Amino acid sequence: MKKVAVILVNWNSASITSDCILSLQKAPIDVFDIIVVDNGSSDDSVAQLRNVFGDTIILLCSPVNSGFTGGNNIGMRYAIDKGYTYQMLLNNDTFVEPNFLEPLIDYMDQHPEAGIIQSRIFFNHDRSLIWNGGSYFNPFWGHAYTKGYNQPNSTVTETLKKVDWVTGCAFFTRTSILKQVGLLAEPFFIYYEDTDLSFRIKNAGYELIYHPDSIVYHIAGMAYRQKKKGKEGIVSPFVHYLNTRNRIWFLKKYTKAQFVPSTVLYNIAYTFALLAYLVIRNRPQKIKAVLKGLRDGLRGRISS
């Protein structure tokens, strides 16, 4: 049994997933298996991946698209059943440096208090620009954010450090922890699911680490961009719905009592600013999506 399961989710994007797999196969593969979950693709993704990679990957097929959460959970359950020590969620629109796994495995082996480790993630279109140099959360405002975005690499992003949450783009954790705290919360579908799982792992007493020696390059935007730019722009209205709803669900679950007033005020201001922008840009479908997200976010919640 290999030590690490690297999990990719594919949905109607076999060529992009193939590029990621080819990148992974340049790394020493004696310590990890590549697990690809096809998330109910309606094209010939499964046939393409089988024809190109055969038994060099483990291909799991879902009959439906269950989102980033459900797709990754299929892979994580498989990895739990097969007894992998570590699991890494990796976006399928990424490329990796050949030695990207060694720093993560070494750190986990030597630091039992570590619960998740995130790679240093650059944009792929310009590999000098940071996509994520560490993820943080401001409890006063209820604001999750990242450092270094679209900035040239700097000493800030070159430092190994503790962080508040870890992006699902490159999320390296222990199988034993997933068995303890559970997997991704599937109702999120996508967005805030990684922040939620990060908080659950942190609340279980583990540290979250940003490791700059593990390098990943991200195309970015595959999850939210429409294939063709229409009257509503290139970002799908469904993205606005999920972001709005999921942010409210997340904040309802994790906001401490003393921060409720400031968090509510900040997020009201943020939502009004977003709606004003969409009005100015004449995006009626996105306005409806945000309002629906507000309604469903306020009505529902994510269980603990």
mmCIF file of C-alpha atoms in Angstrom:
data_model
loop_
_atom_site.group_PDB
_atom_site.id
_atom_site.type_symbol
_atom_site.label_atom_id
_atom_site.label_comp_id
_atom_site.label_asym_id
_atom_site.label_seq_id
_atom_site.Cartn_x
_atom_site.Cartn_y
_atom_site.Cartn_z
ATOM 1 C CA MET A 1 0.000 0.000 0.000
ATOM 2 C CA LYS A 2 1.328 3.424 -0.952
ATOM 3 C CA LYS A 3 1.372 6.137 1.672
ATOM 4 C CA VAL A 4 -0.613 8.935 -0.017
ATOM 5 C CA ALA A 5 -3.807 9.151 -2.044
ATOM 6 C CA VAL A 6 -3.871 12.194 -4.335
ATOM 7 C CA ILE A 7 -7.513 12.852 -5.221
ATOM 8 C CA LEU A 8 -8.689 14.714 -8.335
ATOM 9 C CA VAL A 9 -12.310 15.405 -9.306
ATOM 10 C CA ASN A 10 -13.144 15.498 -13.006
ATOM 11 C CA TRP A 11 -16.314 16.890 -14.533
ATOM 12 C CA ASN A 12 -16.457 17.188 -18.320
ATOM 13 C CA SER A 13 -12.809 18.244 -18.405
ATOM 14 C CA ALA A 14 -10.730 15.197 -19.334
ATOM 15 C CA SER A 15 -8.069 17.191 -21.182
ATOM 16 C CA ILE A 16 -7.468 19.438 -18.171
ATOM 17 C CA THR A 17 -7.444 16.489 -15.783
ATOM 18 C CA SER A 18 -5.053 14.668 -18.111
ATOM 19 C CA ASP A 19 -2.579 17.554 -17.955
ATOM 20 C CA CYS A 20 -2.717 17.418 -14.165
ATOM 21 C CA ILE A 21 -2.147 13.648 -14.153
ATOM 22 C CA LEU A 22 0.816 13.965 -16.519
ATOM 23 C CA SER A 23 2.279 16.584 -14.187
ATOM 24 C CA LEU A 24 1.796 14.265 -11.200
ATOM 25 C CA GLN A 25 3.427 11.388 -13.039
ATOM 26 C CA LYS A 26 6.653 13.375 -13.254
ATOM 27 C CA ALA A 27 6.874 13.102 -9.464
ATOM 28 C CA PRO A 28 8.221 9.946 -7.778
ATOM 29 C CA ILE A 29 5.093 7.786 -7.804
ATOM 30 C CA ASP A 30 6.322 5.091 -5.427
ATOM 31 C CA VAL A 31 4.674 6.862 -2.453
ATOM 32 C CA PHE A 32 1.304 7.927 -3.895
ATOM 33 C CA ASP A 33 -1.606 6.767 -6.002
ATOM 34 C CA ILE A 34 -3.639 9.055 -8.244
ATOM 35 C CA ILE A 35 -7.352 8.669 -7.594
ATOM 36 C CA VAL A 36 -9.602 10.361 -10.147
ATOM 37 C CA VAL A 37 -13.294 10.713 -9.368
ATOM 38 C CA ASP A 38 -15.405 11.357 -12.437
ATOM 39 C CA ASN A 39 -18.307 13.424 -11.156
ATOM 40 C CA GLY A 40 -21.097 12.337 -13.488
ATOM 41 C CA SER A 41 -19.540 13.719 -16.677
ATOM 42 C CA SER A 42 -21.909 13.968 -19.634
ATOM 43 C CA ASP A 43 -19.097 13.826 -22.195
ATOM 44 C CA ASP A 44 -16.633 11.009 -22.896
ATOM 45 C CA SER A 45 -14.303 11.910 -20.024
ATOM 46 C CA VAL A 46 -14.327 8.404 -18.543
ATOM 47 C CA ALA A 47 -13.421 6.749 -21.835
ATOM 48 C CA GLN A 48 -10.682 9.296 -22.509
ATOM 49 C CA LEU A 49 -9.097 8.875 -19.094
ATOM 50 C CA ARG A 50 -9.257 5.082 -19.287
ATOM 51 C CA ASN A 51 -7.789 5.009 -22.780
ATOM 52 C CA VAL A 52 -4.897 7.329 -21.935
ATOM 53 C CA PHE A 53 -3.979 6.241 -18.414
ATOM 54 C CA GLY A 54 -5.344 2.729 -17.968
ATOM 55 C CA ASP A 55 -4.420 1.220 -14.622
ATOM 56 C CA THR A 56 -1.823 3.908 -13.840
ATOM 57 C CA ILE A 57 -4.658 5.768 -12.118
ATOM 58 C CA ILE A 58 -7.555 4.627 -9.953
ATOM 59 C CA LEU A 59 -10.726 5.827 -11.678
ATOM 60 C CA LEU A 60 -13.919 6.038 -9.640
ATOM 61 C CA CYS A 61 -17.175 6.980 -11.347
ATOM 62 C CA SER A 62 -20.149 8.764 -9.823
ATOM 63 C CA PRO A 63 -23.485 8.571 -11.667
ATOM 64 C CA VAL A 64 -24.230 12.208 -10.800
ATOM 65 C CA ASN A 65 -22.398 15.489 -10.308
ATOM 66 C CA SER A 66 -22.328 15.819 -6.516
ATOM 67 C CA GLY A 67 -20.116 18.901 -6.537
ATOM 68 C CA PHE A 68 -16.626 19.435 -5.224
ATOM 69 C CA THR A 69 -17.777 18.107 -1.870
ATOM 70 C CA GLY A 70 -19.450 14.903 -2.999
ATOM 71 C CA GLY A 71 -16.832 14.104 -5.618
ATOM 72 C CA ASN A 72 -13.929 14.476 -3.217
ATOM 73 C CA ASN A 73 -15.802 12.539 -0.549
ATOM 74 C CA ILE A 74 -16.030 9.557 -2.899
ATOM 75 C CA GLY A 75 -12.259 9.642 -3.247
ATOM 76 C CA MET A 76 -11.687 10.164 0.478
ATOM 77 C CA ARG A 77 -13.961 7.272 1.434
ATOM 78 C CA TYR A 78 -12.053 5.043 -0.969
ATOM 79 C CA ALA A 79 -8.750 6.166 0.537
ATOM 80 C CA ILE A 80 -10.056 5.519 4.057
ATOM 81 C CA ASP A 81 -11.236 2.029 3.088
ATOM 82 C CA LYS A 82 -7.879 1.207 1.483
ATOM 83 C CA GLY A 83 -5.845 2.441 4.448
ATOM 84 C CA TYR A 84 -3.789 5.295 2.998
ATOM 85 C CA THR A 85 -1.922 7.215 5.690
ATOM 86 C CA TYR A 86 -2.376 10.616 4.034
ATOM 87 C CA GLN A 87 -4.762 12.143 1.530
ATOM 88 C CA MET A 88 -4.360 15.188 -0.678
ATOM 89 C CA LEU A 89 -7.227 16.970 -2.371
ATOM 90 C CA LEU A 90 -5.820 18.569 -5.512
ATOM 91 C CA ASN A 91 -7.751 20.629 -8.035
ATOM 92 C CA ASN A 92 -7.703 19.027 -11.454
ATOM 93 C CA ASP A 93 -6.660 22.335 -13.057
ATOM 94 C CA THR A 94 -3.254 22.306 -11.385
ATOM 95 C CA PHE A 95 0.319 21.392 -12.196
ATOM 96 C CA VAL A 96 2.877 20.356 -9.588
ATOM 97 C CA GLU A 97 6.607 20.501 -9.123
ATOM 98 C CA PRO A 98 8.060 16.972 -9.121
ATOM 99 C CA ASN A 99 9.061 17.210 -5.450
ATOM 100 C CA PHE A 100 5.803 18.770 -4.224
ATOM 101 C CA LEU A 101 4.860 15.873 -1.959
ATOM 102 C CA GLU A 102 8.118 15.293 -0.074
ATOM 103 C CA PRO A 103 7.925 18.427 2.133
ATOM 104 C CA LEU A 104 4.322 17.632 3.044
ATOM 105 C CA ILE A 105 4.992 14.001 3.952
ATOM 106 C CA ASP A 106 8.166 14.850 5.872
ATOM 107 C CA TYR A 107 6.443 17.571 7.888
ATOM 108 C CA MET A 108 3.461 15.382 8.743
ATOM 109 C CA ASP A 109 5.736 12.493 9.735
ATOM 110 C CA GLN A 110 7.715 14.736 12.084
ATOM 111 C CA HIS A 111 4.865 16.863 13.504
ATOM 112 C CA PRO A 112 1.957 14.854 14.918
ATOM 113 C CA GLU A 113 0.224 18.103 15.876
ATOM 114 C CA ALA A 114 -0.164 19.059 12.193
ATOM 115 C CA GLY A 115 -3.639 18.421 10.824
ATOM 116 C CA ILE A 116 -3.552 19.960 7.348
ATOM 117 C CA ILE A 117 -0.779 21.352 5.177
ATOM 118 C CA GLN A 118 -1.253 23.630 2.185
ATOM 119 C CA SER A 119 1.195 24.048 -0.665
ATOM 120 C CA ARG A 120 2.399 27.410 -1.947
ATOM 121 C CA ILE A 121 0.152 27.977 -4.958
ATOM 122 C CA PHE A 122 1.074 30.120 -7.952
ATOM 123 C CA PHE A 123 -1.013 31.087 -10.959
ATOM 124 C CA ASN A 124 -0.186 28.858 -13.905
ATOM 125 C CA HIS A 125 -0.498 31.607 -16.537
ATOM 126 C CA ASP A 126 2.267 33.559 -14.779
ATOM 127 C CA ARG A 127 4.236 31.360 -12.434
ATOM 128 C CA SER A 128 5.800 34.335 -10.699
ATOM 129 C CA LEU A 129 2.422 35.416 -9.281
ATOM 130 C CA ILE A 130 0.959 33.945 -6.102
ATOM 131 C CA TRP A 131 -2.580 32.554 -6.148
ATOM 132 C CA ASN A 132 -2.612 31.594 -2.462
ATOM 133 C CA GLY A 133 0.160 32.358 0.015
ATOM 134 C CA GLY A 134 -1.782 31.362 3.120
ATOM 135 C CA SER A 135 -5.433 31.572 4.177
ATOM 136 C CA TYR A 136 -6.773 33.508 7.164
ATOM 137 C CA PHE A 137 -10.005 34.461 8.912
ATOM 138 C CA ASN A 138 -10.883 37.742 10.615
ATOM 139 C CA PRO A 139 -13.418 36.802 13.326
ATOM 140 C CA PHE A 140 -14.426 40.423 14.009
ATOM 141 C CA TRP A 141 -15.716 40.926 10.460
ATOM 142 C CA GLY A 142 -16.419 37.280 9.650
ATOM 143 C CA HIS A 143 -14.124 37.554 6.650
ATOM 144 C CA ALA A 144 -12.118 34.692 5.143
ATOM 145 C CA TYR A 145 -9.250 35.803 2.923
ATOM 146 C CA THR A 146 -5.890 34.794 1.471
ATOM 147 C CA LYS A 147 -2.506 36.504 1.397
ATOM 148 C CA GLY A 148 -0.333 37.204 -1.597
ATOM 149 C CA TYR A 149 -3.085 36.971 -4.232
ATOM 150 C CA ASN A 150 -1.837 38.137 -7.631
ATOM 151 C CA GLN A 151 1.343 39.439 -6.023
ATOM 152 C CA PRO A 152 4.889 38.587 -7.054
ATOM 153 C CA ASN A 153 6.439 35.956 -4.810
ATOM 154 C CA SER A 154 7.901 37.505 -1.668
ATOM 155 C CA THR A 155 9.468 36.593 1.646
ATOM 156 C CA VAL A 156 5.970 36.624 3.190
ATOM 157 C CA THR A 157 4.901 33.653 1.075
ATOM 158 C CA GLU A 158 8.254 31.884 1.420
ATOM 159 C CA THR A 159 7.832 31.362 5.171
ATOM 160 C CA LEU A 160 6.466 28.193 6.754
ATOM 161 C CA LYS A 161 3.647 29.346 9.043
ATOM 162 C CA LYS A 162 0.405 28.501 10.768
ATOM 163 C CA VAL A 163 -2.781 29.522 8.967
ATOM 164 C CA ASP A 164 -6.486 29.681 9.826
ATOM 165 C CA TRP A 165 -7.785 27.508 6.992
ATOM 166 C CA VAL A 166 -6.520 25.605 3.974
ATOM 167 C CA THR A 167 -7.829 25.824 0.426
ATOM 168 C CA GLY A 168 -9.253 22.683 -1.130
ATOM 169 C CA CYS A 169 -7.053 23.371 -4.149
ATOM 170 C CA ALA A 170 -4.123 21.675 -2.358
ATOM 171 C CA PHE A 171 -5.320 20.167 0.923
ATOM 172 C CA PHE A 172 -3.001 17.566 2.506
ATOM 173 C CA THR A 173 -4.266 15.811 5.628
ATOM 174 C CA ARG A 174 -4.216 12.608 7.642
ATOM 175 C CA THR A 175 -6.714 9.819 7.020
ATOM 176 C CA SER A 176 -6.950 9.329 10.788
ATOM 177 C CA ILE A 177 -8.189 12.919 11.174
ATOM 178 C CA LEU A 178 -10.850 12.511 8.495
ATOM 179 C CA LYS A 179 -12.081 9.432 10.338
ATOM 180 C CA GLN A 180 -12.229 11.563 13.485
ATOM 181 C CA VAL A 181 -13.916 14.769 12.255
ATOM 182 C CA GLY A 182 -15.670 13.635 9.084
ATOM 183 C CA LEU A 183 -15.374 14.559 5.422
ATOM 184 C CA LEU A 184 -16.478 17.605 3.432
ATOM 185 C CA ALA A 185 -20.003 18.805 4.236
ATOM 186 C CA GLU A 186 -21.831 17.850 1.044
ATOM 187 C CA PRO A 187 -24.652 20.457 1.234
ATOM 188 C CA PHE A 188 -22.049 23.156 0.489
ATOM 189 C CA PHE A 189 -21.527 21.586 -2.978
ATOM 190 C CA ILE A 190 -18.626 23.971 -3.563
ATOM 191 C CA TYR A 191 -17.307 27.098 -1.781
ATOM 192 C CA TYR A 192 -16.621 27.333 1.977
ATOM 193 C CA GLU A 193 -16.505 23.533 2.234
ATOM 194 C CA ASP A 194 -12.720 23.650 2.649
ATOM 195 C CA THR A 195 -12.956 26.432 5.242
ATOM 196 C CA ASP A 196 -15.535 24.427 7.178
ATOM 197 C CA LEU A 197 -13.431 21.253 7.202
ATOM 198 C CA SER A 198 -10.359 23.305 8.150
ATOM 199 C CA PHE A 199 -12.203 24.769 11.132
ATOM 200 C CA ARG A 200 -13.412 21.349 12.228
ATOM 201 C CA ILE A 201 -9.872 19.993 12.122
ATOM 202 C CA LYS A 202 -8.509 23.053 13.936
ATOM 203 C CA ASN A 203 -11.232 22.781 16.569
ATOM 204 C CA ALA A 204 -10.202 19.163 17.120
ATOM 205 C CA GLY A 205 -6.829 20.494 18.328
ATOM 206 C CA TYR A 206 -4.634 20.263 15.231
ATOM 207 C CA GLU A 207 -2.461 22.901 13.582
ATOM 208 C CA LEU A 208 -2.967 24.118 10.028
ATOM 209 C CA ILE A 209 0.258 24.749 8.149
ATOM 210 C CA TYR A 210 1.279 26.616 5.011
ATOM 211 C CA HIS A 211 4.407 24.973 3.565
ATOM 212 C CA PRO A 212 6.213 27.062 0.923
ATOM 213 C CA ASP A 213 8.521 24.242 -0.205
ATOM 214 C CA SER A 214 5.620 22.396 -1.813
ATOM 215 C CA ILE A 215 4.851 24.137 -5.102
ATOM 216 C CA VAL A 216 1.606 23.918 -7.082
ATOM 217 C CA TYR A 217 0.491 25.960 -10.107
ATOM 218 C CA HIS A 218 -3.220 26.693 -10.570
ATOM 219 C CA ILE A 219 -5.056 27.603 -13.760
ATOM 220 C CA ALA A 220 -7.835 29.055 -11.535
ATOM 221 C CA GLY A 221 -11.411 29.789 -12.461
ATOM 222 C CA MET A 222 -12.380 26.393 -13.882
ATOM 223 C CA ALA A 223 -15.052 25.914 -11.210
ATOM 224 C CA TYR A 224 -16.880 29.168 -11.816
ATOM 225 C CA ARG A 225 -16.291 30.281 -15.402
ATOM 226 C CA GLN A 226 -18.868 29.632 -18.092
ATOM 227 C CA LYS A 227 -17.585 28.344 -21.418
ATOM 228 C CA LYS A 228 -18.982 31.365 -23.248
ATOM 229 C CA LYS A 229 -19.276 34.929 -22.034
ATOM 230 C CA GLY A 230 -22.892 36.040 -22.206
ATOM 231 C CA LYS A 231 -24.945 39.043 -21.115
ATOM 232 C CA GLU A 232 -24.355 38.084 -17.480
ATOM 233 C CA GLY A 233 -20.582 37.902 -17.916
ATOM 234 C CA ILE A 234 -18.325 34.881 -17.627
ATOM 235 C CA VAL A 235 -19.104 33.951 -14.007
ATOM 236 C CA SER A 236 -22.195 31.765 -13.613
ATOM 237 C CA PRO A 237 -25.086 33.170 -11.523
ATOM 238 C CA PHE A 238 -25.037 29.823 -9.677
ATOM 239 C CA VAL A 239 -21.624 30.793 -8.299
ATOM 240 C CA HIS A 240 -23.108 33.933 -6.744
ATOM 241 C CA TYR A 241 -25.909 31.863 -5.268
ATOM 242 C CA LEU A 242 -23.548 29.314 -3.702
ATOM 243 C CA ASN A 243 -21.090 31.913 -2.429
ATOM 244 C CA THR A 244 -23.859 33.942 -0.796
ATOM 245 C CA ARG A 245 -25.693 30.991 0.727
ATOM 246 C CA ASN A 246 -22.571 29.151 1.879
ATOM 247 C CA ARG A 247 -20.980 32.225 3.440
ATOM 248 C CA ILE A 248 -24.091 32.705 5.587
ATOM 249 C CA TRP A 249 -24.166 29.009 6.531
ATOM 250 C CA PHE A 250 -20.501 29.134 7.491
ATOM 251 C CA LEU A 251 -20.871 32.299 9.569
ATOM 252 C CA LYS A 252 -23.972 31.005 11.347
ATOM 253 C CA LYS A 253 -21.975 27.964 12.387
ATOM 254 C CA TYR A 254 -18.731 29.607 13.496
ATOM 255 C CA THR A 255 -19.353 33.242 14.506
ATOM 256 C CA LYS A 256 -18.812 33.744 18.230
ATOM 257 C CA ALA A 257 -21.442 35.708 20.151
ATOM 258 C CA GLN A 258 -19.229 38.764 20.749
ATOM 259 C CA PHE A 259 -18.585 39.116 16.995
ATOM 260 C CA VAL A 260 -22.184 38.744 15.784
ATOM 261 C CA PRO A 261 -22.896 42.539 15.532
ATOM 262 C CA SER A 262 -19.738 43.381 13.598
ATOM 263 C CA THR A 263 -20.020 40.287 11.392
ATOM 264 C CA VAL A 264 -23.641 41.046 10.515
ATOM 265 C CA LEU A 265 -22.882 44.701 9.711
ATOM 266 C CA TYR A 266 -19.855 43.833 7.571
ATOM 267 C CA ASN A 267 -21.708 41.190 5.577
ATOM 268 C CA ILE A 268 -24.765 43.414 5.062
ATOM 269 C CA ALA A 269 -22.450 46.099 3.679
ATOM 270 C CA TYR A 270 -20.652 43.548 1.495
ATOM 271 C CA THR A 271 -23.922 42.180 0.098
ATOM 272 C CA PHE A 272 -25.333 45.643 -0.643
ATOM 273 C CA ALA A 273 -22.099 46.577 -2.414
ATOM 274 C CA LEU A 274 -22.280 43.393 -4.489
ATOM 275 C CA LEU A 275 -25.914 44.003 -5.409
ATOM 276 C CA ALA A 276 -25.166 47.613 -6.334
ATOM 277 C CA TYR A 277 -22.360 46.455 -8.606
ATOM 278 C CA LEU A 278 -24.637 43.912 -10.282
ATOM 279 C CA VAL A 279 -27.323 46.559 -10.793
ATOM 280 C CA ILE A 280 -24.812 48.928 -12.404
ATOM 281 C CA ARG A 281 -23.548 46.073 -14.613
ATOM 282 C CA ASN A 282 -27.128 45.065 -15.515
ATOM 283 C CA ARG A 283 -26.876 41.466 -14.280
ATOM 284 C CA PRO A 284 -30.497 40.570 -13.384
ATOM 285 C CA GLN A 285 -29.915 36.815 -13.170
ATOM 286 C CA LYS A 286 -27.031 37.334 -10.770
ATOM 287 C CA ILE A 287 -29.110 39.699 -8.654
ATOM 288 C CA LYS A 288 -31.783 36.985 -8.387
ATOM 289 C CA ALA A 289 -29.092 34.430 -7.521
ATOM 290 C CA VAL A 290 -27.704 36.587 -4.696
ATOM 291 C CA LEU A 291 -31.180 37.239 -3.286
ATOM 292 C CA LYS A 292 -31.991 33.523 -3.436
ATOM 293 C CA GLY A 293 -28.679 32.790 -1.719
ATOM 294 C CA LEU A 294 -29.594 35.230 1.054
ATOM 295 C CA ARG A 295 -32.974 33.575 1.520
ATOM 296 C CA ASP A 296 -31.634 30.016 1.580
ATOM 297 C CA GLY A 297 -28.659 30.972 3.719
ATOM 298 C CA LEU A 298 -30.830 32.588 6.364
ATOM 299 C CA ARG A 299 -33.339 29.738 6.337
ATOM 300 C CA GLY A 300 -30.895 26.832 6.522
ATOM 301 C CA ARG A 301 -27.679 25.880 8.226
ATOM 302 C CA ILE A 302 -24.871 23.343 8.183
ATOM 303 C CA SER A 303 -24.998 20.882 11.047
ATOM 304 C CA SER A 304 -22.011 20.564 13.375
#
